[in-house]
XYZ file of C-alpha atoms in Angstrom:
372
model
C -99.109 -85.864 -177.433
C -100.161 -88.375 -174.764
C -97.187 -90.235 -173.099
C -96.572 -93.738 -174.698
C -94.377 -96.602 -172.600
C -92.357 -98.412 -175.615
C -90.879 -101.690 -174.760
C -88.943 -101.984 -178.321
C -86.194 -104.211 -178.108
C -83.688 -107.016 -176.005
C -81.004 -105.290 -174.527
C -78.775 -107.045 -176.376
C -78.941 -109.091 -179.788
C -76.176 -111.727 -181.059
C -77.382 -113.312 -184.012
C -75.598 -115.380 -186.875
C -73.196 -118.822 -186.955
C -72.386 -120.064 -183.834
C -74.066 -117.244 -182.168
C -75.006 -118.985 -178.893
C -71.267 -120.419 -178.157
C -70.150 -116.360 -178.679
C -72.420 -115.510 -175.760
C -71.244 -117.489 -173.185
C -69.437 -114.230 -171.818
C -72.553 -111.993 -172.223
C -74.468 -115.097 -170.399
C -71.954 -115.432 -166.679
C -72.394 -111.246 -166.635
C -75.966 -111.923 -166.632
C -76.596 -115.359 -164.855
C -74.531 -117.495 -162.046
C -77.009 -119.893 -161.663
C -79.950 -120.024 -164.534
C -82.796 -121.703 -164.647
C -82.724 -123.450 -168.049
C -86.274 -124.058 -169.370
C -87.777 -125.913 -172.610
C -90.340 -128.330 -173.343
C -89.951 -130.734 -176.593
C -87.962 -133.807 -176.845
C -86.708 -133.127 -180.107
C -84.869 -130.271 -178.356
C -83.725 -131.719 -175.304
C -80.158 -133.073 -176.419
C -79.578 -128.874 -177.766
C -80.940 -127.740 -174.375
C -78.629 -130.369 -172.872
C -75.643 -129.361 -174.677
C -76.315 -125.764 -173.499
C -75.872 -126.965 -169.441
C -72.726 -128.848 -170.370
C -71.413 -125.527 -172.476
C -72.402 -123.080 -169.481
C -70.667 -125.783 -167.076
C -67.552 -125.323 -168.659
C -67.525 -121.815 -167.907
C -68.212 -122.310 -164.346
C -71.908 -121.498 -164.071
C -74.064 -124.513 -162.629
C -77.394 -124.583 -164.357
C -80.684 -126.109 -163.258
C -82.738 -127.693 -166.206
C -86.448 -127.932 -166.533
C -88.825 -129.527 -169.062
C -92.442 -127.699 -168.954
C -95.261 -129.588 -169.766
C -97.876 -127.720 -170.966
C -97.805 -125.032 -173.540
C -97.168 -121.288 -171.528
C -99.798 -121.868 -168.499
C -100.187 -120.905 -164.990
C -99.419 -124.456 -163.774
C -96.117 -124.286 -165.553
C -95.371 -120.651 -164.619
C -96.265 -121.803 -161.018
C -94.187 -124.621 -160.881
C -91.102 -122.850 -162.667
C -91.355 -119.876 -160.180
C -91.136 -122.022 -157.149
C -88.276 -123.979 -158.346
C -86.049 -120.958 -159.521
C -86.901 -119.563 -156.059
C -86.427 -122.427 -153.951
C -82.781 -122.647 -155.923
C -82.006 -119.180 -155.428
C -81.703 -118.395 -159.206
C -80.940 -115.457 -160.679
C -81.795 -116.218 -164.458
C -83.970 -117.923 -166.957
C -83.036 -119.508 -170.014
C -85.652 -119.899 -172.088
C -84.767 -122.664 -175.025
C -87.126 -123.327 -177.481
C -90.603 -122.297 -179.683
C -92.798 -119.561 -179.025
C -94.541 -120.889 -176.063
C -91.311 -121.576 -174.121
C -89.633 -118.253 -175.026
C -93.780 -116.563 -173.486
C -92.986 -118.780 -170.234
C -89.761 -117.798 -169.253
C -90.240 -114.085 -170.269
C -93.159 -114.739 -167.964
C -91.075 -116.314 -165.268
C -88.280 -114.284 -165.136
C -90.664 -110.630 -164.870
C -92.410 -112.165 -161.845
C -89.144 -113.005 -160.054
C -87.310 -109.902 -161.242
C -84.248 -111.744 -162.519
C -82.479 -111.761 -165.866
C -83.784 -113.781 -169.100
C -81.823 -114.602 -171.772
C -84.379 -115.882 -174.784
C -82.716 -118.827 -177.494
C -85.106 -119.511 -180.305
C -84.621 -122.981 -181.372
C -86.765 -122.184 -184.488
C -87.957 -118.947 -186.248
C -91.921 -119.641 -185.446
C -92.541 -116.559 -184.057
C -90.700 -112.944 -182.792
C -91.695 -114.320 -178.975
C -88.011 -114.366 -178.285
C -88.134 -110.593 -178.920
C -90.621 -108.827 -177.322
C -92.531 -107.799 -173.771
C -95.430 -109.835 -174.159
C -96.571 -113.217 -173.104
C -99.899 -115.682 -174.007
C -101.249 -117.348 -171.623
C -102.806 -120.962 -172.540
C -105.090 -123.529 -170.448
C -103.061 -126.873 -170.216
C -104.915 -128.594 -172.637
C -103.856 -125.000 -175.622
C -106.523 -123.071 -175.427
C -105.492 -119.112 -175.090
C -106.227 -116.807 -172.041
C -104.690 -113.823 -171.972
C -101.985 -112.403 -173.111
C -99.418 -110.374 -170.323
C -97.581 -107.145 -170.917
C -93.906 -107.606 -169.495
C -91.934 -104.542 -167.728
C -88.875 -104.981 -170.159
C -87.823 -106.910 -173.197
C -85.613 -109.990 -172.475
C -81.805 -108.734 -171.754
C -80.345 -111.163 -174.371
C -82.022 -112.628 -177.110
C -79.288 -115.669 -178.507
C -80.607 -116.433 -182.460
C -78.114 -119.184 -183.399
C -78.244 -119.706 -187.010
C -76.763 -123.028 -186.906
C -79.171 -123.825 -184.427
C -82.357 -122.830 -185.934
C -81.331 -124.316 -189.011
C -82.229 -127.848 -187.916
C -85.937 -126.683 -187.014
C -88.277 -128.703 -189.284
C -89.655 -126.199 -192.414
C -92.949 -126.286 -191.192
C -91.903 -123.959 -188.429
C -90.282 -121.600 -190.873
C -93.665 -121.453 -192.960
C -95.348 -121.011 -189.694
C -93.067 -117.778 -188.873
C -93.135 -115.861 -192.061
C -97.766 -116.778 -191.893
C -97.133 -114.577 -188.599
C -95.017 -112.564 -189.520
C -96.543 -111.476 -193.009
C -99.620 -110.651 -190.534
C -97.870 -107.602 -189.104
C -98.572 -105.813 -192.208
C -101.906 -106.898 -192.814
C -102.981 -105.882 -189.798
C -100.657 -103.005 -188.996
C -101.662 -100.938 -192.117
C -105.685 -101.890 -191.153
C -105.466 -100.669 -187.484
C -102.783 -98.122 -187.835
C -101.918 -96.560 -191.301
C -103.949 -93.433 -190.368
C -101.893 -92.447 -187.689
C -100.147 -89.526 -186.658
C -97.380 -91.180 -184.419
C -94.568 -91.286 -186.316
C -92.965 -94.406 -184.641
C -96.875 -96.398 -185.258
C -95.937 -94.422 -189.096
C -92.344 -96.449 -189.286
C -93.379 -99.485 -188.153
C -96.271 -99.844 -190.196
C -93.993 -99.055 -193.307
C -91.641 -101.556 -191.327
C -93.838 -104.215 -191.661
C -94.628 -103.760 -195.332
C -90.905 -104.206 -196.482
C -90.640 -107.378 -194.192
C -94.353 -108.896 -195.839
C -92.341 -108.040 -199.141
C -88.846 -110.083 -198.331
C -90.818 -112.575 -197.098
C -92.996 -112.761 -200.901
C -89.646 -112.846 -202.412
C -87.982 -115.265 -200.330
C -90.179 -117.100 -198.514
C -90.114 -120.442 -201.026
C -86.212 -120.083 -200.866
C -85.789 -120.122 -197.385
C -89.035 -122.994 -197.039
C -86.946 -125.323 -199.652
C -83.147 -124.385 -198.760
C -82.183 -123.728 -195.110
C -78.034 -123.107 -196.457
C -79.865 -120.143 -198.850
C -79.205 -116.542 -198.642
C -82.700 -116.633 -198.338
C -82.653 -118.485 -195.693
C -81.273 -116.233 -193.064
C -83.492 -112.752 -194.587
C -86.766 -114.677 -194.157
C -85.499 -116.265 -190.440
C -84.152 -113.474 -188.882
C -88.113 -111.512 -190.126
C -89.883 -114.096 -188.510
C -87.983 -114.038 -185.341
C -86.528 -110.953 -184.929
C -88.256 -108.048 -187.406
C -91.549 -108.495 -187.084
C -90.635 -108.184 -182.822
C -89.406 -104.775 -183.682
C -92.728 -104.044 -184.988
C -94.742 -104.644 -182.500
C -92.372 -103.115 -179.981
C -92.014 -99.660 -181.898
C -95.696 -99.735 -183.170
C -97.215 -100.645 -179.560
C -100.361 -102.887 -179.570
C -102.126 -101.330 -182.536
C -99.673 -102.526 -184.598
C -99.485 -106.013 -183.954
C -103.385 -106.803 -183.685
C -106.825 -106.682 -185.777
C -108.541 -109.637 -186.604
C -105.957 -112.437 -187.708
C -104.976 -112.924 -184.301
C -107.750 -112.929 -182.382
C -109.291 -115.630 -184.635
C -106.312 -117.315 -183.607
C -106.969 -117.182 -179.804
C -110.556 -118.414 -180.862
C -109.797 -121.660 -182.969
C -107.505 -122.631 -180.053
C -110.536 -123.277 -178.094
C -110.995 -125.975 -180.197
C -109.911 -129.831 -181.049
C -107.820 -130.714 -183.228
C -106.549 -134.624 -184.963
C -103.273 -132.291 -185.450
C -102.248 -129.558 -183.505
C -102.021 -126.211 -186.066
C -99.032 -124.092 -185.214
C -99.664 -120.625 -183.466
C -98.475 -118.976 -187.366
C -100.662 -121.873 -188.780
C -103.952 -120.541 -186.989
C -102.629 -116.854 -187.527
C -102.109 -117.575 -191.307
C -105.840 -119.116 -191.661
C -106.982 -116.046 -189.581
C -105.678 -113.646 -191.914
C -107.354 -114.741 -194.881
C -110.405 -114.284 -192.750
C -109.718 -111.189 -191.983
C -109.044 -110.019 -195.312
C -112.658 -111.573 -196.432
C -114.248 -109.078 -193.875
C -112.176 -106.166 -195.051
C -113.326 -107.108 -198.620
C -116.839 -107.026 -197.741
C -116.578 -103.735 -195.733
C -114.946 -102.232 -198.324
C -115.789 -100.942 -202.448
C -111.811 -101.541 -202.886
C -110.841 -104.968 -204.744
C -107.318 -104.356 -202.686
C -108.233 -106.774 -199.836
C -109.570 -109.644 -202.955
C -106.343 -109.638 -204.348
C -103.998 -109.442 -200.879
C -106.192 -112.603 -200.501
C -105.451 -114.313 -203.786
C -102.168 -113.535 -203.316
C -102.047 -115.062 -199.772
C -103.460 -118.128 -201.227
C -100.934 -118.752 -203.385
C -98.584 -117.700 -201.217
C -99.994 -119.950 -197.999
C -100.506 -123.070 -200.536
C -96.169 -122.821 -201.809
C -95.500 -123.457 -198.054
C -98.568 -126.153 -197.044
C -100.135 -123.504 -194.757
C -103.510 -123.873 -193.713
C -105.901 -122.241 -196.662
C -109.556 -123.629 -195.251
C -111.242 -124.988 -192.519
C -111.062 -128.561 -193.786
C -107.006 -127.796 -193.707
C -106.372 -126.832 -190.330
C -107.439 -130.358 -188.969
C -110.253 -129.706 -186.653
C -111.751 -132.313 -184.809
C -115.201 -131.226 -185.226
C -115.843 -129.267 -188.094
C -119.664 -128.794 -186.792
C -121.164 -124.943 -187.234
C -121.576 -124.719 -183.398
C -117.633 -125.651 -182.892
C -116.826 -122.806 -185.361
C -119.556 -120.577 -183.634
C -117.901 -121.160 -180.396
C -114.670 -119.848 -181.592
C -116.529 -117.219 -183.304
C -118.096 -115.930 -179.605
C -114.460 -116.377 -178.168
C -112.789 -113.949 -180.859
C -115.702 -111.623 -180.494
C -115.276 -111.211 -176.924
C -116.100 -107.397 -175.553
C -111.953 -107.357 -174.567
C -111.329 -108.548 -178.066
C -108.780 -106.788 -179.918
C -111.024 -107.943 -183.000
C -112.590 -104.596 -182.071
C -109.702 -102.629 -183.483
C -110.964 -103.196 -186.857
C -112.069 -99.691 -189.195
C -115.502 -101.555 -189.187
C -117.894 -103.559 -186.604
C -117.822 -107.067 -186.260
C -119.757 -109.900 -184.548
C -119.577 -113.454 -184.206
C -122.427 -113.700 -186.503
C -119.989 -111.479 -189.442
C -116.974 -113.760 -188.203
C -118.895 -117.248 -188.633
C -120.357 -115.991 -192.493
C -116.568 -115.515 -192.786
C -114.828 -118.273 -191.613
C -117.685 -120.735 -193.948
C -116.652 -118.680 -197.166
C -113.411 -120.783 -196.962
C -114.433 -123.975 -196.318
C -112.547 -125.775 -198.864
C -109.918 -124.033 -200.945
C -107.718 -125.736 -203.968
C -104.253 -125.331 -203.382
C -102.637 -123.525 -205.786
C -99.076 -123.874 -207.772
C -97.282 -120.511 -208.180
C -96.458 -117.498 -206.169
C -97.962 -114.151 -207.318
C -96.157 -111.403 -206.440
C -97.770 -107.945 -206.515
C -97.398 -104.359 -204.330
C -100.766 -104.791 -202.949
């Protein structure tokens, strides 16, 4: 057996009520003078309330808003300022992007990080990996880190008061892991690819049965099952599985509509969802099974209960012009594309065919729930 570096997990989860209060202890073992990061306004009085909290315990903070989504100018600029200020910590508050940066930040300056997802978006909080975006959104590359964050704080109270379109967003990316797990990887002889591939499948069936729950009624049971999947589940997927697992096409359709404009900025879940139902229109025509027909259908449905994007015409491009689309096509495509993972060859040309089969899609009213 070849050797295999797994970067699986935080070193240390706290996770429920009033979880970030309850790690004030865990945070002045780890930190005397963080680097508190984050980027939207909506956040900024949480983020603020964090520097008063770790003041009270003695441990001066030093607070800064990015302005871009994770990018080298931000990266740049964070580094120099945690340097220049001799910290020895980053706390990264916030969505996905923030959680990439200060993972980012804190692996080139060696120091601590301590992630707090403000929403449950995406597992970015969790895991050793980091995208890298141009100012203006438009993915890069993503960055293997050396470790996992050393405490990931998943406040439930907190999270709570994210806005449901970032919950729908989450469980669109994290329902992925399956689709694209079991297409990449469920031939495999590893037996930790083996477990997180069947990993992934319970977690794309909690979210079917709770996903509307949780979407309508944050207080729900439901609620913290579907949450805690998005944010913290599907990380332990990718970690144990290693790249195969967390990558076919979904998300590298992804990287490729973000090269694009948009009159309203999709969510990274948003573009992931729409790329999935891509992806499972290739699979159907590579394959004599009607398997990847009904995963779609049922993905539809699924997508339309939570006002996901189901077509082009929903995911608010800009320019909806072929040689837009095609240019996202090429970008997905690319030779470095993990597109390329896929049991069968594709092309931009394949892709683009693709992408114009769902054009326009009726939304639909009911959840189907299958073991597809």
């Amino acid at each position: 057996m070849s050797i295999n570096n797994h970067s699986i997990s935080p070193a240390k989860v706290v996770r429920g009520e009033g979880a970030w209060i309850k790690s004030l202890d865990l945070i002045t073992k780890l930190s005397k003078k963080p680097l508190i990061i984050g980027r939207s306004n909506s956040t900024k009085k949480i983020r603020t309330s964090f520097k008063n909290d770790l003041l009270l315990k003695g441990i001066q903070s030093i607070s800064l808003d990015l302005d871009h989504d994770c990018c080298e100018i931000d990266i740049q600029n964070a580094y120099l300022i945690s340097k220049n200020n001799n910290c020895d910590g980053i706390i990264a508050a916030g969505g996905g992007k923030v959680l990439d940066a200060g993972k980012l930040i804190a692996d080139l300056l060696g120091i601590n990080c301590i992630t707090v997802p403000l929403s449950a978006s995406t597992c970015a909080g969790w895991t050793a990996l980091s995208n890298i975006y141009t100012p203006d959104g438009k993915f890069v590359k993503d960055v293997t880190l050396k470790r996992c964050p050393n405490l990931l704080i998943f406040d439930h109270t907190i999270v709570r008061t994210a806005p449901p379109r970032t919950l729908a967003s989450g469980m669109a990316d994290a329902v992925a892991k399956w689709y694209e797990s079991y297409l990449t990887s469920s031939t495999s002889q590893d037996g930790f690819v083996q477990q997180a591939v069947q990993m992934a499948r319970v977690l794309r069936d909690q979210l079917f049965l709770n996903g509307y729950k949780a979407f309508s009624d944050p207080l729900s049971n439901s609620w913290e099952t579907v949450a805690e999947g998005c944010a913290l589940t599907a990380g332990i997927i990718g970690g144990l599985g290693g790249a195969r697992c967390r990558t076919a096409a979904a998300h590298p359709i992804h990287n490729g509509l973000t090269q694009l404009a948009y009159t309203n900025k999709p969510l990274h879940g948003e573009l992931v969802g729409f790329g999935l139902l891509v992806q499972l229109h290739l699979e159907e025509k590579n394959s004599n099974s009607q398997l990847p027909k009904q995963a779609k259908s049922q993905l539809i449905d699924f997508f339309s209960q939570l006002n996901l994007p189901i077509s082009i015409e929903s995911i608010c491009l800009r320019d909806k012009t072929s040689n837009q689309l095609y240019k996202a096509c090429e970008f997905a495509c690319n030779d470095d594309s993990d597109i390329h993972q896929l049991p069968f060859p594709v092309n931009e040309k394949d892709l683009f065919e693709a992408i114009q089969r769902l054009q326009s899609i009726s939304r639909r009213p009911k959840i189907k729930i299958n073991n597809t």
